[in-house]
Amino acid sequence: NAIYATKGGISLLTGVQKSGKTTAIKIMIETAFMAQMYEGYDNLGIRSVVKNDKSVVYINTEMTNSDMVAFRDKICKNLQMPELPTNLHLFHLLTVAPKERLQLLEQVLERCTDAHLVFIDGLADLVSSVNDESECNLAIQALQNLASNHNVAIIGVIHENKGNKNTRGHLGQQAERKCTASIS
């Protein structure tokens, strides 16, 4: 019963590689469209607020094309729908340059004025180096501005280092300092 993401702020989902971060995001997306969960649906205790008149945006920077198709198909299957809801917008930006990804996110939010949840699966892919302080500070500030200006909750995914559980580089540290909530 904890509130994790709030409008106008950035929240983080962190974890080591292959720990289930994208699966958790998928469940957050699915439950944002389920007024009631059906018997047998395993939500892992995750529940999003349902706002049928609002949009959900998912931006992926890491999956292959086939993985992205499988992700989409799993959402449809779990929502028991033949197609995605019209207010769920999935973007596959694997081949887009880091600086262009932030610009595209801004364009998406300018066009999708009813968005209430935005997921960025791959925060580290918004910058060319997770240790470039200036670039990372600008990227996190840009995300904060987008969240505030568009009154949306932005949930970003970032990897943790295997040895010490810290988020990756200066980007991770800056994101942790500026986020409203973080789940590992």
Short mmCIF file of C-alpha atoms in Angstrom, two decimals:
data_model
loop_
_atom_site.label_atom_id
_atom_site.label_comp_id
_atom_site.label_asym_id
_atom_site.label_seq_id
_atom_site.Cartn_x
_atom_site.Cartn_y
_atom_site.Cartn_z
CA ASN A 1 0.00 0.00 0.00
CA ALA A 2 2.94 2.34 -0.55
CA ILE A 3 2.74 5.11 -3.13
CA TYR A 4 5.66 4.79 -5.47
CA ALA A 5 5.25 7.21 -8.36
CA THR A 6 3.74 10.68 -8.11
CA LYS A 7 2.74 13.13 -10.81
CA GLY A 8 5.36 15.76 -11.45
CA GLY A 9 8.23 13.58 -10.23
CA ILE A 10 10.70 10.92 -11.21
CA SER A 11 10.76 7.48 -9.59
CA LEU A 12 13.40 4.79 -10.07
CA LEU A 13 13.34 1.05 -10.48
CA THR A 14 16.82 -0.37 -9.98
CA GLY A 15 18.36 -3.82 -9.97
CA VAL A 16 21.20 -5.89 -11.30
CA GLN A 17 21.06 -7.18 -14.85
CA LYS A 18 18.27 -9.71 -15.52
CA SER A 19 16.65 -9.22 -12.09
CA GLY A 20 13.13 -8.63 -13.43
CA LYS A 21 12.99 -4.85 -13.79
CA THR A 22 11.22 -4.98 -17.15
CA THR A 23 8.79 -7.59 -15.83
CA ALA A 24 7.90 -5.25 -12.95
CA ILE A 25 7.35 -2.42 -15.44
CA LYS A 26 5.17 -4.70 -17.60
CA ILE A 27 2.99 -5.45 -14.56
CA MET A 28 2.76 -1.74 -13.71
CA ILE A 29 1.58 -1.10 -17.26
CA GLU A 30 -0.90 -3.98 -17.24
CA THR A 31 -2.46 -3.09 -13.90
CA ALA A 32 -2.89 0.51 -15.09
CA PHE A 33 -5.51 -0.94 -17.44
CA MET A 34 -7.18 -3.46 -15.10
CA ALA A 35 -10.12 -2.24 -13.09
CA GLN A 36 -10.12 -5.69 -11.51
CA MET A 37 -7.50 -8.39 -11.72
CA TYR A 38 -8.74 -11.75 -12.92
CA GLU A 39 -8.14 -15.02 -11.12
CA GLY A 40 -4.73 -16.44 -11.93
CA TYR A 41 -3.12 -13.11 -12.83
CA ASP A 42 0.08 -12.75 -10.79
CA ASN A 43 0.73 -9.08 -10.17
CA LEU A 44 3.57 -9.72 -7.68
CA GLY A 45 1.81 -7.31 -5.32
CA ILE A 46 2.12 -4.44 -7.81
CA ARG A 47 -0.92 -2.27 -8.47
CA SER A 48 -1.13 0.87 -10.62
CA VAL A 49 -3.89 3.44 -10.47
CA VAL A 50 -6.38 2.88 -13.29
CA LYS A 51 -7.26 6.00 -15.25
CA ASN A 52 -9.06 4.86 -18.37
CA ASP A 53 -9.18 8.39 -19.78
CA LYS A 54 -5.39 8.86 -19.47
CA SER A 55 -2.47 7.52 -21.49
CA VAL A 56 0.48 5.39 -20.49
CA VAL A 57 3.77 5.78 -22.37
CA TYR A 58 6.54 3.16 -22.44
CA ILE A 59 9.92 3.94 -23.96
CA ASN A 60 12.40 1.12 -24.40
CA THR A 61 16.03 1.60 -25.32
CA GLU A 62 17.39 -1.87 -24.65
CA MET A 63 15.26 -4.65 -26.19
CA THR A 64 15.74 -6.22 -29.58
CA ASN A 65 12.89 -5.92 -32.08
CA SER A 66 11.72 -9.47 -31.37
CA ASP A 67 11.86 -8.91 -27.60
CA MET A 68 9.79 -5.75 -28.02
CA VAL A 69 7.16 -7.66 -30.02
CA ALA A 70 7.07 -10.38 -27.33
CA PHE A 71 6.71 -7.66 -24.64
CA ARG A 72 3.75 -6.16 -26.52
CA ASP A 73 2.16 -9.56 -27.05
CA LYS A 74 2.51 -10.47 -23.34
CA ILE A 75 0.72 -7.25 -22.39
CA CYS A 76 -2.12 -8.04 -24.80
CA LYS A 77 -2.35 -11.60 -23.48
CA ASN A 78 -2.37 -10.52 -19.83
CA LEU A 79 -4.94 -7.81 -20.54
CA GLN A 80 -6.95 -10.44 -22.40
CA MET A 81 -7.20 -8.12 -25.41
CA PRO A 82 -6.40 -8.80 -29.07
CA GLU A 83 -4.63 -5.41 -29.38
CA LEU A 84 -3.08 -2.87 -27.07
CA PRO A 85 -5.40 -0.28 -25.54
CA THR A 86 -5.47 2.84 -27.71
CA ASN A 87 -4.12 4.91 -24.84
CA LEU A 88 -1.03 2.72 -24.34
CA HIS A 89 1.88 3.98 -26.41
CA LEU A 90 4.97 1.80 -26.80
CA PHE A 91 8.14 3.27 -28.33
CA HIS A 92 11.16 1.23 -29.35
CA LEU A 93 14.21 3.52 -29.47
CA LEU A 94 17.05 0.99 -29.54
CA THR A 95 18.67 2.50 -32.64
CA VAL A 96 18.12 6.17 -31.74
CA ALA A 97 21.06 8.26 -30.47
CA PRO A 98 21.02 9.20 -26.76
CA LYS A 99 20.41 12.95 -27.23
CA GLU A 100 17.61 12.27 -29.69
CA ARG A 101 15.85 10.00 -27.17
CA LEU A 102 15.24 12.87 -24.77
CA GLN A 103 14.02 15.07 -27.63
CA LEU A 104 11.62 12.33 -28.77
CA LEU A 105 10.30 11.92 -25.22
CA GLU A 106 9.58 15.64 -25.12
CA GLN A 107 7.77 15.44 -28.47
CA VAL A 108 5.73 12.46 -27.27
CA LEU A 109 4.61 14.34 -24.16
CA GLU A 110 3.74 17.44 -26.20
CA ARG A 111 1.47 15.31 -28.40
CA CYS A 112 0.17 12.96 -25.71
CA THR A 113 -1.19 15.63 -23.38
CA ASP A 114 -3.29 13.16 -21.39
CA ALA A 115 -0.37 10.97 -20.22
CA HIS A 116 -0.26 10.12 -16.53
CA LEU A 117 2.46 7.43 -16.48
CA VAL A 118 5.70 7.40 -18.45
CA PHE A 119 8.18 4.53 -18.27
CA ILE A 120 11.74 4.82 -19.53
CA ASP A 121 13.30 1.38 -19.64
CA GLY A 122 16.92 2.31 -19.94
CA LEU A 123 17.76 5.66 -18.30
CA ALA A 124 21.46 5.08 -18.98
CA ASP A 125 20.69 5.17 -22.69
CA LEU A 126 19.63 8.83 -22.48
CA VAL A 127 23.29 9.84 -22.15
CA SER A 128 26.47 8.87 -23.98
CA SER A 129 28.35 8.34 -20.69
CA VAL A 130 26.84 7.55 -17.29
CA ASN A 131 29.89 9.21 -15.70
CA ASP A 132 29.78 12.54 -17.56
CA GLU A 133 28.59 14.79 -14.73
CA SER A 134 27.42 17.65 -16.90
CA GLU A 135 25.54 15.45 -19.38
CA CYS A 136 23.94 13.38 -16.60
CA ASN A 137 22.88 16.44 -14.60
CA LEU A 138 21.28 17.92 -17.72
CA ALA A 139 19.47 14.66 -18.54
CA ILE A 140 18.02 14.29 -15.03
CA GLN A 141 17.04 17.98 -14.98
CA ALA A 142 15.34 17.53 -18.35
CA LEU A 143 13.37 14.57 -16.97
CA GLN A 144 12.39 16.57 -13.89
CA ASN A 145 11.22 19.43 -16.10
CA LEU A 146 9.19 17.09 -18.31
CA ALA A 147 7.57 15.42 -15.29
CA SER A 148 6.70 18.77 -13.74
CA ASN A 149 5.67 20.63 -16.91
CA HIS A 150 3.46 17.78 -18.16
CA ASN A 151 2.27 16.71 -14.69
CA VAL A 152 3.20 13.06 -15.28
CA ALA A 153 4.88 10.41 -13.18
CA ILE A 154 8.09 9.30 -14.87
CA ILE A 155 9.47 5.92 -13.84
CA GLY A 156 13.01 5.26 -14.97
CA VAL A 157 14.86 1.94 -14.98
CA ILE A 158 18.57 1.87 -14.23
CA HIS A 159 20.96 -0.99 -13.51
CA GLU A 160 22.81 -1.48 -10.26
CA ASN A 161 26.47 -2.43 -10.10
CA LYS A 162 26.87 -6.13 -9.31
CA GLY A 163 29.31 -5.70 -6.45
CA ASN A 164 27.93 -2.83 -4.41
CA LYS A 165 24.23 -2.36 -5.36
CA ASN A 166 24.87 1.30 -6.29
CA THR A 167 23.17 2.59 -9.41
CA ARG A 168 25.33 3.03 -12.50
CA GLY A 169 27.65 6.00 -12.58
CA HIS A 170 26.97 9.64 -11.94
CA LEU A 171 23.65 9.30 -13.76
CA GLY A 172 22.41 6.78 -11.21
CA GLN A 173 23.63 8.82 -8.27
CA GLN A 174 22.06 12.02 -9.62
CA ALA A 175 18.79 10.22 -10.40
CA GLU A 176 18.71 8.81 -6.85
CA ARG A 177 19.24 12.29 -5.37
CA LYS A 178 16.46 13.82 -7.46
CA CYS A 179 13.84 11.05 -7.48
CA THR A 180 10.73 10.99 -5.33
CA ALA A 181 10.94 7.22 -4.76
CA SER A 182 13.17 4.28 -5.60
CA ILE A 183 12.62 0.53 -5.59
CA SER A 184 15.42 -1.99 -5.88
#
